[in-house]
Amino acid sequence: MYSIAIHGGAGTLPRALMTSSQESAYRAGLAAALDAGYAVLDLGGTSLDAVTAAVRMLEDDPLFNAGRGAVLTHEGTVELDASIMDGRTLAAGAVAGVRHVRNPVDLARAVMEHSPHVMLIGAGAEEFALASGMALVPNDHFLTDTRKAQLGRVLAGDARPANELSALGTVGAVARDRAGNLAAATSTGGMTGKRHGRVGDTPIIGAGTYADNAVCAVSATGHGEYFIRAAVAHDICARVAYSGLTLAAAADAVVLDRLQKMGGEGGIIAIDAQGGVVTSFNSEGMFRGARTSGGTREISIYRD
Ligand code: ASP
């Protein structure tokens, strides 16, 4: 079975406050990215191309906290993190703190495919982007009025206003292609009001992203400081590999038990070696979607 799952972050509006037009807009954004990634698989493309295509669309959609529409640092700028992993070879690429790269997932992939390194940060990452032929964009490209207003409220001391999305809105995708290869990718602006230079779990291989053909592929969203210390993505894969747990049981053990006991809010999407999709989150909701060659296609926000 070939399949893809995507997420648009664990920071949803409380259900009671989500209007139907907001919900439709989020669903449409998720559906577009899901179908773009699925089309790659359906045409015989690789899981790496599928996750790249889906994440790129979510980065360009201002509703989600990645690329354009990313949340702002304390200083009012945008600093982006992204990573990608190839489950076939365990090759991985990541970037952190980039300010001028329109699609950070493309840069993470270039690091993986065209450099001897796994992670590049800040100015060095952007020099590598230029050397790879990517056009840089001004930091303003990423700014939206919604995020400026959100930062204003956070700086005024309202850490999580009840009437807006929480800070968690990272995007990600996991896929299994026709050849049985797994891949995962994740991209984010981080958390609203973060200190300049702060890096979360998203670009940390093993925390926000992991893929191993023999086991599973995972992409996470949530409070990065907890996800890094719990090594969430790798821990889920390790529990499957070493204890023989199903992916669903391993994901719930990490997200609903270990992480929750630490105080870490968020969730994951994952795909097992056969293409089965699993999601787990301890937040009120998680923007997500999944589509399989078995004929299922679902977009969801809350638990049901
Ligand atoms: N995990 C991201 C971070 O901590 C935030 C998110 O998932 O929205 O940078």
PDB file of C-alpha atoms and ligand atoms in Angstrom:
ATOM      1  CA  MET A   1       0.000   0.000   0.000  1.00  0.00           C
ATOM      2  CA  TYR A   2       1.253   3.512  -0.727  1.00  0.00           C
ATOM      3  CA  SER A   3       0.053   6.271   1.519  1.00  0.00           C
ATOM      4  CA  ILE A   4       0.696   9.736   2.862  1.00  0.00           C
ATOM      5  CA  ALA A   5      -0.220  11.584   6.043  1.00  0.00           C
ATOM      6  CA  ILE A   6       0.221  15.281   6.738  1.00  0.00           C
ATOM      7  CA  HIS A   7      -0.204  17.617   9.693  1.00  0.00           C
ATOM      8  CA  GLY A   8      -0.654  21.349  10.028  1.00  0.00           C
ATOM      9  CA  GLY A   9       0.192  21.552  13.700  1.00  0.00           C
ATOM     10  CA  ALA A  10      -1.212  20.649  17.079  1.00  0.00           C
ATOM     11  CA  GLY A  11      -2.307  24.186  17.865  1.00  0.00           C
ATOM     12  CA  THR A  12      -5.943  24.305  16.860  1.00  0.00           C
ATOM     13  CA  LEU A  13      -8.567  26.721  18.025  1.00  0.00           C
ATOM     14  CA  PRO A  14     -10.692  25.412  20.873  1.00  0.00           C
ATOM     15  CA  ARG A  15     -13.563  23.689  19.133  1.00  0.00           C
ATOM     16  CA  ALA A  16     -16.201  26.014  20.509  1.00  0.00           C
ATOM     17  CA  LEU A  17     -14.449  29.008  18.916  1.00  0.00           C
ATOM     18  CA  MET A  18     -13.736  27.599  15.454  1.00  0.00           C
ATOM     19  CA  THR A  19     -16.150  29.141  12.949  1.00  0.00           C
ATOM     20  CA  SER A  20     -17.301  27.056  10.039  1.00  0.00           C
ATOM     21  CA  SER A  21     -15.567  29.337   7.536  1.00  0.00           C
ATOM     22  CA  GLN A  22     -12.264  29.054   9.434  1.00  0.00           C
ATOM     23  CA  GLU A  23     -12.664  25.303   9.581  1.00  0.00           C
ATOM     24  CA  SER A  24     -13.345  25.130   5.835  1.00  0.00           C
ATOM     25  CA  ALA A  25     -10.249  27.210   5.082  1.00  0.00           C
ATOM     26  CA  TYR A  26      -8.016  24.921   7.156  1.00  0.00           C
ATOM     27  CA  ARG A  27      -9.579  21.836   5.642  1.00  0.00           C
ATOM     28  CA  ALA A  28      -9.063  23.185   2.127  1.00  0.00           C
ATOM     29  CA  GLY A  29      -5.392  23.949   2.832  1.00  0.00           C
ATOM     30  CA  LEU A  30      -4.820  20.481   4.257  1.00  0.00           C
ATOM     31  CA  ALA A  31      -6.687  18.810   1.394  1.00  0.00           C
ATOM     32  CA  ALA A  32      -4.635  20.638  -1.244  1.00  0.00           C
ATOM     33  CA  ALA A  33      -1.353  19.556   0.352  1.00  0.00           C
ATOM     34  CA  LEU A  34      -2.552  16.007   0.963  1.00  0.00           C
ATOM     35  CA  ASP A  35      -3.715  15.569  -2.619  1.00  0.00           C
ATOM     36  CA  ALA A  36      -0.527  17.105  -4.033  1.00  0.00           C
ATOM     37  CA  GLY A  37       1.573  14.617  -2.070  1.00  0.00           C
ATOM     38  CA  TYR A  38      -0.704  11.715  -2.920  1.00  0.00           C
ATOM     39  CA  ALA A  39      -0.582  12.570  -6.640  1.00  0.00           C
ATOM     40  CA  VAL A  40       3.192  12.141  -6.549  1.00  0.00           C
ATOM     41  CA  LEU A  41       2.815   8.638  -5.098  1.00  0.00           C
ATOM     42  CA  ASP A  42      -0.018   7.747  -7.431  1.00  0.00           C
ATOM     43  CA  LEU A  43       2.085   8.646 -10.466  1.00  0.00           C
ATOM     44  CA  GLY A  44       4.850   6.349  -9.222  1.00  0.00           C
ATOM     45  CA  GLY A  45       6.967   9.063  -7.582  1.00  0.00           C
ATOM     46  CA  THR A  46       9.059   8.621  -4.454  1.00  0.00           C
ATOM     47  CA  SER A  47       7.992   9.167  -0.872  1.00  0.00           C
ATOM     48  CA  LEU A  48      10.707  11.854  -0.627  1.00  0.00           C
ATOM     49  CA  ASP A  49       9.128  13.787  -3.491  1.00  0.00           C
ATOM     50  CA  ALA A  50       5.662  13.300  -1.982  1.00  0.00           C
ATOM     51  CA  VAL A  51       6.559  14.679   1.449  1.00  0.00           C
ATOM     52  CA  THR A  52       8.511  17.537  -0.130  1.00  0.00           C
ATOM     53  CA  ALA A  53       5.537  18.492  -2.334  1.00  0.00           C
ATOM     54  CA  ALA A  54       3.055  18.382   0.545  1.00  0.00           C
ATOM     55  CA  VAL A  55       5.242  20.360   2.966  1.00  0.00           C
ATOM     56  CA  ARG A  56       6.086  22.944   0.319  1.00  0.00           C
ATOM     57  CA  MET A  57       2.367  23.640  -0.189  1.00  0.00           C
ATOM     58  CA  LEU A  58       1.789  24.020   3.537  1.00  0.00           C
ATOM     59  CA  GLU A  59       4.810  26.355   3.778  1.00  0.00           C
ATOM     60  CA  ASP A  60       3.258  28.570   1.095  1.00  0.00           C
ATOM     61  CA  ASP A  61      -0.155  28.587   2.801  1.00  0.00           C
ATOM     62  CA  PRO A  62      -0.285  31.534   5.242  1.00  0.00           C
ATOM     63  CA  LEU A  63      -2.694  29.694   7.540  1.00  0.00           C
ATOM     64  CA  PHE A  64       0.031  27.395   8.824  1.00  0.00           C
ATOM     65  CA  ASN A  65       3.091  28.098  10.964  1.00  0.00           C
ATOM     66  CA  ALA A  66       5.772  27.382   8.373  1.00  0.00           C
ATOM     67  CA  GLY A  67       7.145  29.453   5.507  1.00  0.00           C
ATOM     68  CA  ARG A  68       4.731  32.336   4.783  1.00  0.00           C
ATOM     69  CA  GLY A  69       2.505  32.834   7.811  1.00  0.00           C
ATOM     70  CA  ALA A  70       5.078  31.472  10.250  1.00  0.00           C
ATOM     71  CA  VAL A  71       4.961  32.766  13.813  1.00  0.00           C
ATOM     72  CA  LEU A  72       7.245  35.619  14.843  1.00  0.00           C
ATOM     73  CA  THR A  73      10.221  35.781  17.152  1.00  0.00           C
ATOM     74  CA  HIS A  74      10.282  38.125  20.121  1.00  0.00           C
ATOM     75  CA  GLU A  75      11.908  40.682  17.782  1.00  0.00           C
ATOM     76  CA  GLY A  76       9.111  40.404  15.203  1.00  0.00           C
ATOM     77  CA  THR A  77      11.135  38.522  12.607  1.00  0.00           C
ATOM     78  CA  VAL A  78      10.647  35.071  11.115  1.00  0.00           C
ATOM     79  CA  GLU A  79      13.222  32.297  11.667  1.00  0.00           C
ATOM     80  CA  LEU A  80      12.452  29.000  10.019  1.00  0.00           C
ATOM     81  CA  ASP A  81      13.508  25.413  10.771  1.00  0.00           C
ATOM     82  CA  ALA A  82      12.959  22.305   8.627  1.00  0.00           C
ATOM     83  CA  SER A  83      14.167  18.747   8.163  1.00  0.00           C
ATOM     84  CA  ILE A  84      13.716  15.728   5.934  1.00  0.00           C
ATOM     85  CA  MET A  85      14.736  12.081   6.210  1.00  0.00           C
ATOM     86  CA  ASP A  86      14.976   9.252   3.695  1.00  0.00           C
ATOM     87  CA  GLY A  87      13.937   5.952   5.279  1.00  0.00           C
ATOM     88  CA  ARG A  88      15.657   3.938   2.563  1.00  0.00           C
ATOM     89  CA  THR A  89      19.182   5.199   3.284  1.00  0.00           C
ATOM     90  CA  LEU A  90      18.757   6.996   6.636  1.00  0.00           C
ATOM     91  CA  ALA A  91      20.098  10.085   4.870  1.00  0.00           C
ATOM     92  CA  ALA A  92      18.822  13.287   6.473  1.00  0.00           C
ATOM     93  CA  GLY A  93      19.015  17.040   5.988  1.00  0.00           C
ATOM     94  CA  ALA A  94      18.021  19.940   8.215  1.00  0.00           C
ATOM     95  CA  VAL A  95      18.191  23.714   8.429  1.00  0.00           C
ATOM     96  CA  ALA A  96      17.598  26.040  11.357  1.00  0.00           C
ATOM     97  CA  GLY A  97      17.208  29.771  11.838  1.00  0.00           C
ATOM     98  CA  VAL A  98      16.847  30.636   8.156  1.00  0.00           C
ATOM     99  CA  ARG A  99      15.244  33.994   7.351  1.00  0.00           C
ATOM    100  CA  HIS A 100      15.247  34.269   3.575  1.00  0.00           C
ATOM    101  CA  VAL A 101      14.532  30.849   2.118  1.00  0.00           C
ATOM    102  CA  ARG A 102      11.019  30.615   0.733  1.00  0.00           C
ATOM    103  CA  ASN A 103      10.717  26.838   1.148  1.00  0.00           C
ATOM    104  CA  PRO A 104      12.954  25.612   3.951  1.00  0.00           C
ATOM    105  CA  VAL A 105      12.018  21.985   3.187  1.00  0.00           C
ATOM    106  CA  ASP A 106      13.721  22.358  -0.211  1.00  0.00           C
ATOM    107  CA  LEU A 107      16.850  23.630   1.499  1.00  0.00           C
ATOM    108  CA  ALA A 108      16.813  20.764   4.020  1.00  0.00           C
ATOM    109  CA  ARG A 109      16.568  18.387   1.099  1.00  0.00           C
ATOM    110  CA  ALA A 110      19.457  20.109  -0.690  1.00  0.00           C
ATOM    111  CA  VAL A 111      21.573  19.751   2.465  1.00  0.00           C
ATOM    112  CA  MET A 112      20.739  16.039   2.478  1.00  0.00           C
ATOM    113  CA  GLU A 113      21.388  15.479  -1.221  1.00  0.00           C
ATOM    114  CA  HIS A 114      24.121  17.947  -2.102  1.00  0.00           C
ATOM    115  CA  SER A 115      26.268  18.414   0.988  1.00  0.00           C
ATOM    116  CA  PRO A 116      28.233  16.080   3.241  1.00  0.00           C
ATOM    117  CA  HIS A 117      26.363  17.518   6.255  1.00  0.00           C
ATOM    118  CA  VAL A 118      23.084  16.864   8.044  1.00  0.00           C
ATOM    119  CA  MET A 119      22.339  20.322   9.460  1.00  0.00           C
ATOM    120  CA  LEU A 120      23.176  23.877   8.424  1.00  0.00           C
ATOM    121  CA  ILE A 121      22.088  26.966  10.366  1.00  0.00           C
ATOM    122  CA  GLY A 122      21.545  30.691   9.821  1.00  0.00           C
ATOM    123  CA  ALA A 123      23.827  32.557   7.437  1.00  0.00           C
ATOM    124  CA  GLY A 124      25.738  29.424   6.465  1.00  0.00           C
ATOM    125  CA  ALA A 125      22.496  27.706   5.473  1.00  0.00           C
ATOM    126  CA  GLU A 126      21.487  30.720   3.380  1.00  0.00           C
ATOM    127  CA  GLU A 127      24.867  30.877   1.642  1.00  0.00           C
ATOM    128  CA  PHE A 128      24.362  27.218   0.807  1.00  0.00           C
ATOM    129  CA  ALA A 129      20.882  28.044  -0.549  1.00  0.00           C
ATOM    130  CA  LEU A 130      22.362  30.686  -2.847  1.00  0.00           C
ATOM    131  CA  ALA A 131      25.127  28.321  -3.950  1.00  0.00           C
ATOM    132  CA  SER A 132      22.427  25.732  -4.711  1.00  0.00           C
ATOM    133  CA  GLY A 133      20.678  28.205  -7.019  1.00  0.00           C
ATOM    134  CA  MET A 134      17.755  29.105  -4.726  1.00  0.00           C
ATOM    135  CA  ALA A 135      16.516  32.690  -4.867  1.00  0.00           C
ATOM    136  CA  LEU A 136      16.357  34.326  -1.447  1.00  0.00           C
ATOM    137  CA  VAL A 137      13.306  36.371  -0.407  1.00  0.00           C
ATOM    138  CA  PRO A 138      13.084  39.288   2.035  1.00  0.00           C
ATOM    139  CA  ASN A 139      12.050  38.355   5.573  1.00  0.00           C
ATOM    140  CA  ASP A 140       8.861  40.385   4.982  1.00  0.00           C
ATOM    141  CA  HIS A 141       7.710  37.707   2.550  1.00  0.00           C
ATOM    142  CA  PHE A 142       6.828  35.528   5.541  1.00  0.00           C
ATOM    143  CA  LEU A 143       5.087  38.180   7.672  1.00  0.00           C
ATOM    144  CA  THR A 144       1.306  38.273   7.997  1.00  0.00           C
ATOM    145  CA  ASP A 145      -0.906  40.670   9.953  1.00  0.00           C
ATOM    146  CA  THR A 146      -2.366  37.764  11.906  1.00  0.00           C
ATOM    147  CA  ARG A 147       1.046  36.748  13.225  1.00  0.00           C
ATOM    148  CA  LYS A 148       1.993  40.362  14.031  1.00  0.00           C
ATOM    149  CA  ALA A 149      -1.178  40.704  16.091  1.00  0.00           C
ATOM    150  CA  GLN A 150      -0.544  37.346  17.749  1.00  0.00           C
ATOM    151  CA  LEU A 151       2.971  38.406  18.768  1.00  0.00           C
ATOM    152  CA  GLY A 152       1.598  41.674  20.138  1.00  0.00           C
ATOM    153  CA  ARG A 153      -0.780  39.781  22.387  1.00  0.00           C
ATOM    154  CA  VAL A 154       1.923  37.376  23.554  1.00  0.00           C
ATOM    155  CA  LEU A 155       4.300  40.257  24.335  1.00  0.00           C
ATOM    156  CA  ALA A 156       1.482  41.930  26.250  1.00  0.00           C
ATOM    157  CA  GLY A 157       1.477  38.921  28.530  1.00  0.00           C
ATOM    158  CA  ASP A 158      -1.385  36.934  27.076  1.00  0.00           C
ATOM    159  CA  ALA A 159       0.503  33.665  26.622  1.00  0.00           C
ATOM    160  CA  ARG A 160      -2.319  31.771  25.011  1.00  0.00           C
ATOM    161  CA  PRO A 161      -5.377  33.851  24.243  1.00  0.00           C
ATOM    162  CA  ALA A 162      -8.415  31.621  24.239  1.00  0.00           C
ATOM    163  CA  ASN A 163      -9.767  33.065  21.024  1.00  0.00           C
ATOM    164  CA  GLU A 164      -6.912  32.204  18.710  1.00  0.00           C
ATOM    165  CA  LEU A 165      -4.757  29.348  17.598  1.00  0.00           C
ATOM    166  CA  SER A 166      -2.131  28.301  20.078  1.00  0.00           C
ATOM    167  CA  ALA A 167       1.483  28.687  19.034  1.00  0.00           C
ATOM    168  CA  LEU A 168       1.764  25.136  17.757  1.00  0.00           C
ATOM    169  CA  GLY A 169       1.272  25.027  14.011  1.00  0.00           C
ATOM    170  CA  THR A 170       4.243  23.290  12.480  1.00  0.00           C
ATOM    171  CA  VAL A 171       3.620  21.328   9.285  1.00  0.00           C
ATOM    172  CA  GLY A 172       4.838  17.900   8.281  1.00  0.00           C
ATOM    173  CA  ALA A 173       4.329  14.843   6.120  1.00  0.00           C
ATOM    174  CA  VAL A 174       5.174  11.139   6.134  1.00  0.00           C
ATOM    175  CA  ALA A 175       4.770   8.795   3.173  1.00  0.00           C
ATOM    176  CA  ARG A 176       5.334   5.285   1.849  1.00  0.00           C
ATOM    177  CA  ASP A 177       5.714   4.916  -1.909  1.00  0.00           C
ATOM    178  CA  ARG A 178       5.013   2.016  -4.283  1.00  0.00           C
ATOM    179  CA  ALA A 179       8.571   0.736  -3.810  1.00  0.00           C
ATOM    180  CA  GLY A 180       8.048   0.531  -0.031  1.00  0.00           C
ATOM    181  CA  ASN A 181      10.332   3.446   0.794  1.00  0.00           C
ATOM    182  CA  LEU A 182       9.417   5.714   3.711  1.00  0.00           C
ATOM    183  CA  ALA A 183      10.165   9.412   4.142  1.00  0.00           C
ATOM    184  CA  ALA A 184       9.347  12.165   6.632  1.00  0.00           C
ATOM    185  CA  ALA A 185       9.611  15.970   6.493  1.00  0.00           C
ATOM    186  CA  THR A 186       8.733  18.737   8.958  1.00  0.00           C
ATOM    187  CA  SER A 187       8.866  22.563   8.718  1.00  0.00           C
ATOM    188  CA  THR A 188       8.108  25.363  11.179  1.00  0.00           C
ATOM    189  CA  GLY A 189       8.452  28.937  12.297  1.00  0.00           C
ATOM    190  CA  GLY A 190       8.822  27.640  15.857  1.00  0.00           C
ATOM    191  CA  MET A 191       6.876  29.198  18.706  1.00  0.00           C
ATOM    192  CA  THR A 192       5.445  32.724  18.952  1.00  0.00           C
ATOM    193  CA  GLY A 193       7.728  35.134  20.780  1.00  0.00           C
ATOM    194  CA  LYS A 194      10.637  32.700  20.786  1.00  0.00           C
ATOM    195  CA  ARG A 195      14.031  34.106  21.538  1.00  0.00           C
ATOM    196  CA  HIS A 196      16.060  34.980  18.443  1.00  0.00           C
ATOM    197  CA  GLY A 197      18.263  31.954  17.752  1.00  0.00           C
ATOM    198  CA  ARG A 198      15.994  29.456  19.501  1.00  0.00           C
ATOM    199  CA  VAL A 199      15.772  26.109  17.706  1.00  0.00           C
ATOM    200  CA  GLY A 200      12.977  23.627  18.416  1.00  0.00           C
ATOM    201  CA  ASP A 201      12.514  19.945  17.679  1.00  0.00           C
ATOM    202  CA  THR A 202      11.505  20.315  14.018  1.00  0.00           C
ATOM    203  CA  PRO A 203      15.009  20.268  12.497  1.00  0.00           C
ATOM    204  CA  ILE A 204      16.380  17.811  15.068  1.00  0.00           C
ATOM    205  CA  ILE A 205      16.563  14.370  13.491  1.00  0.00           C
ATOM    206  CA  GLY A 206      15.094  11.936  16.008  1.00  0.00           C
ATOM    207  CA  ALA A 207      13.021  14.609  17.776  1.00  0.00           C
ATOM    208  CA  GLY A 208      10.719  16.208  15.184  1.00  0.00           C
ATOM    209  CA  THR A 209      11.451  13.929  12.237  1.00  0.00           C
ATOM    210  CA  TYR A 210      12.592  10.341  11.697  1.00  0.00           C
ATOM    211  CA  ALA A 211      12.263   7.702   8.975  1.00  0.00           C
ATOM    212  CA  ASP A 212      13.567   4.154   8.691  1.00  0.00           C
ATOM    213  CA  ASN A 213      12.142   1.829   6.043  1.00  0.00           C
ATOM    214  CA  ALA A 214      12.361  -1.144   8.389  1.00  0.00           C
ATOM    215  CA  VAL A 215      10.228   0.493  11.052  1.00  0.00           C
ATOM    216  CA  CYS A 216       8.335   3.734  10.483  1.00  0.00           C
ATOM    217  CA  ALA A 217       8.397   7.410   9.551  1.00  0.00           C
ATOM    218  CA  VAL A 218       7.339  10.101  12.032  1.00  0.00           C
ATOM    219  CA  SER A 219       6.732  13.876  11.879  1.00  0.00           C
ATOM    220  CA  ALA A 220       5.952  15.750  15.088  1.00  0.00           C
ATOM    221  CA  THR A 221       4.335  19.003  16.169  1.00  0.00           C
ATOM    222  CA  GLY A 222       4.241  20.413  19.643  1.00  0.00           C
ATOM    223  CA  HIS A 223       6.220  22.192  22.315  1.00  0.00           C
ATOM    224  CA  GLY A 224       9.698  21.624  20.949  1.00  0.00           C
ATOM    225  CA  GLU A 225      11.622  21.867  24.203  1.00  0.00           C
ATOM    226  CA  TYR A 226       9.801  18.726  25.384  1.00  0.00           C
ATOM    227  CA  PHE A 227       9.952  16.911  22.058  1.00  0.00           C
ATOM    228  CA  ILE A 228      13.731  17.338  21.921  1.00  0.00           C
ATOM    229  CA  ARG A 229      14.266  15.946  25.417  1.00  0.00           C
ATOM    230  CA  ALA A 230      11.917  13.022  24.805  1.00  0.00           C
ATOM    231  CA  ALA A 231      13.541  12.336  21.388  1.00  0.00           C
ATOM    232  CA  VAL A 232       9.956  11.741  20.296  1.00  0.00           C
ATOM    233  CA  ALA A 233      10.266  10.619  16.662  1.00  0.00           C
ATOM    234  CA  HIS A 234      13.135   8.235  17.275  1.00  0.00           C
ATOM    235  CA  ASP A 235      11.682   6.927  20.528  1.00  0.00           C
ATOM    236  CA  ILE A 236       8.510   5.889  18.709  1.00  0.00           C
ATOM    237  CA  CYS A 237      10.506   4.061  16.018  1.00  0.00           C
ATOM    238  CA  ALA A 238      12.791   2.479  18.643  1.00  0.00           C
ATOM    239  CA  ARG A 239       9.850   1.125  20.635  1.00  0.00           C
ATOM    240  CA  VAL A 240       8.504  -0.519  17.479  1.00  0.00           C
ATOM    241  CA  ALA A 241      11.926  -1.916  16.535  1.00  0.00           C
ATOM    242  CA  TYR A 242      13.023  -3.167  19.952  1.00  0.00           C
ATOM    243  CA  SER A 243       9.795  -4.109  21.692  1.00  0.00           C
ATOM    244  CA  GLY A 244       7.735  -5.238  18.752  1.00  0.00           C
ATOM    245  CA  LEU A 245       4.959  -2.828  19.696  1.00  0.00           C
ATOM    246  CA  THR A 246       2.568  -1.793  16.962  1.00  0.00           C
ATOM    247  CA  LEU A 247       3.207   1.721  15.695  1.00  0.00           C
ATOM    248  CA  ALA A 248      -0.087   2.882  17.234  1.00  0.00           C
ATOM    249  CA  ALA A 249       0.854   1.503  20.670  1.00  0.00           C
ATOM    250  CA  ALA A 250       4.360   2.977  20.491  1.00  0.00           C
ATOM    251  CA  ALA A 251       3.052   6.391  19.419  1.00  0.00           C
ATOM    252  CA  ASP A 252       0.474   6.482  22.212  1.00  0.00           C
ATOM    253  CA  ALA A 253       3.046   5.361  24.794  1.00  0.00           C
ATOM    254  CA  VAL A 254       5.297   8.272  23.847  1.00  0.00           C
ATOM    255  CA  VAL A 255       2.709  11.004  23.163  1.00  0.00           C
ATOM    256  CA  LEU A 256      -0.054  10.167  25.638  1.00  0.00           C
ATOM    257  CA  ASP A 257       2.095   8.831  28.445  1.00  0.00           C
ATOM    258  CA  ARG A 258       5.766   9.828  28.477  1.00  0.00           C
ATOM    259  CA  LEU A 259       5.424  13.247  26.885  1.00  0.00           C
ATOM    260  CA  GLN A 260       2.240  14.109  28.733  1.00  0.00           C
ATOM    261  CA  LYS A 261       3.845  13.247  32.087  1.00  0.00           C
ATOM    262  CA  MET A 262       6.719  15.597  31.219  1.00  0.00           C
ATOM    263  CA  GLY A 263       4.188  18.344  30.415  1.00  0.00           C
ATOM    264  CA  GLY A 264       4.814  18.362  26.662  1.00  0.00           C
ATOM    265  CA  GLU A 265       1.815  19.255  24.502  1.00  0.00           C
ATOM    266  CA  GLY A 266       1.522  18.116  20.892  1.00  0.00           C
ATOM    267  CA  GLY A 267       1.291  15.130  18.628  1.00  0.00           C
ATOM    268  CA  ILE A 268       2.634  13.122  15.723  1.00  0.00           C
ATOM    269  CA  ILE A 269       1.707  11.573  12.422  1.00  0.00           C
ATOM    270  CA  ALA A 270       3.429   8.336  11.444  1.00  0.00           C
ATOM    271  CA  ILE A 271       3.392   5.615   8.847  1.00  0.00           C
ATOM    272  CA  ASP A 272       4.495   2.013   9.345  1.00  0.00           C
ATOM    273  CA  ALA A 273       6.555  -0.178   7.025  1.00  0.00           C
ATOM    274  CA  GLN A 274       3.372  -1.458   5.350  1.00  0.00           C
ATOM    275  CA  GLY A 275       1.929   2.019   4.793  1.00  0.00           C
ATOM    276  CA  GLY A 276      -0.492   2.041   7.724  1.00  0.00           C
ATOM    277  CA  VAL A 277      -1.138   5.556   9.040  1.00  0.00           C
ATOM    278  CA  VAL A 278      -1.126   6.400  12.760  1.00  0.00           C
ATOM    279  CA  THR A 279      -1.822   9.702  14.504  1.00  0.00           C
ATOM    280  CA  SER A 280      -1.562  10.490  18.198  1.00  0.00           C
ATOM    281  CA  PHE A 281      -1.902  13.818  20.024  1.00  0.00           C
ATOM    282  CA  ASN A 282      -2.436  15.033  23.554  1.00  0.00           C
ATOM    283  CA  SER A 283      -3.623  18.508  22.511  1.00  0.00           C
ATOM    284  CA  GLU A 284      -7.282  19.353  21.927  1.00  0.00           C
ATOM    285  CA  GLY A 285      -6.822  18.855  18.212  1.00  0.00           C
ATOM    286  CA  MET A 286      -4.241  18.480  15.483  1.00  0.00           C
ATOM    287  CA  PHE A 287      -4.753  19.600  11.887  1.00  0.00           C
ATOM    288  CA  ARG A 288      -4.153  16.449   9.869  1.00  0.00           C
ATOM    289  CA  GLY A 289      -4.990  14.387   6.819  1.00  0.00           C
ATOM    290  CA  ALA A 290      -4.266  10.948   5.418  1.00  0.00           C
ATOM    291  CA  ARG A 291      -4.799   9.269   2.069  1.00  0.00           C
ATOM    292  CA  THR A 292      -3.974   5.699   1.081  1.00  0.00           C
ATOM    293  CA  SER A 293      -4.027   3.568  -2.058  1.00  0.00           C
ATOM    294  CA  GLY A 294      -6.509   1.466  -0.090  1.00  0.00           C
ATOM    295  CA  GLY A 295      -9.046   4.192  -0.850  1.00  0.00           C
ATOM    296  CA  THR A 296      -9.240   6.159   2.398  1.00  0.00           C
ATOM    297  CA  ARG A 297      -8.996   9.959   2.382  1.00  0.00           C
ATOM    298  CA  GLU A 298      -9.554  11.844   5.605  1.00  0.00           C
ATOM    299  CA  ILE A 299      -9.028  15.383   6.820  1.00  0.00           C
ATOM    300  CA  SER A 300      -9.499  15.904  10.569  1.00  0.00           C
ATOM    301  CA  ILE A 301      -8.960  18.551  13.208  1.00  0.00           C
ATOM    302  CA  TYR A 302     -10.393  17.283  16.478  1.00  0.00           C
ATOM    303  CA  ARG A 303     -10.707  13.792  17.945  1.00  0.00           C
ATOM    304  CA  ASP A 304     -13.638  12.508  15.936  1.00  0.00           C
TER     305      ASP A 304
HETATM  306  N1  ASP B   1       7.504  21.924  17.314  1.00  0.00           N
HETATM  307  C1  ASP B   1       7.591  23.316  16.946  1.00  0.00           C
HETATM  308  C2  ASP B   1       8.706  23.968  17.714  1.00  0.00           C
HETATM  309  O1  ASP B   1       8.811  23.774  18.900  1.00  0.00           O
HETATM  310  C3  ASP B   1       6.325  24.061  17.175  1.00  0.00           C
HETATM  311  C4  ASP B   1       5.087  23.444  16.590  1.00  0.00           C
HETATM  312  O2  ASP B   1       4.963  22.245  16.470  1.00  0.00           O
HETATM  313  O3  ASP B   1       4.200  24.197  16.219  1.00  0.00           O
HETATM  314  O4  ASP B   1       9.444  24.714  17.126  1.00  0.00           O
END
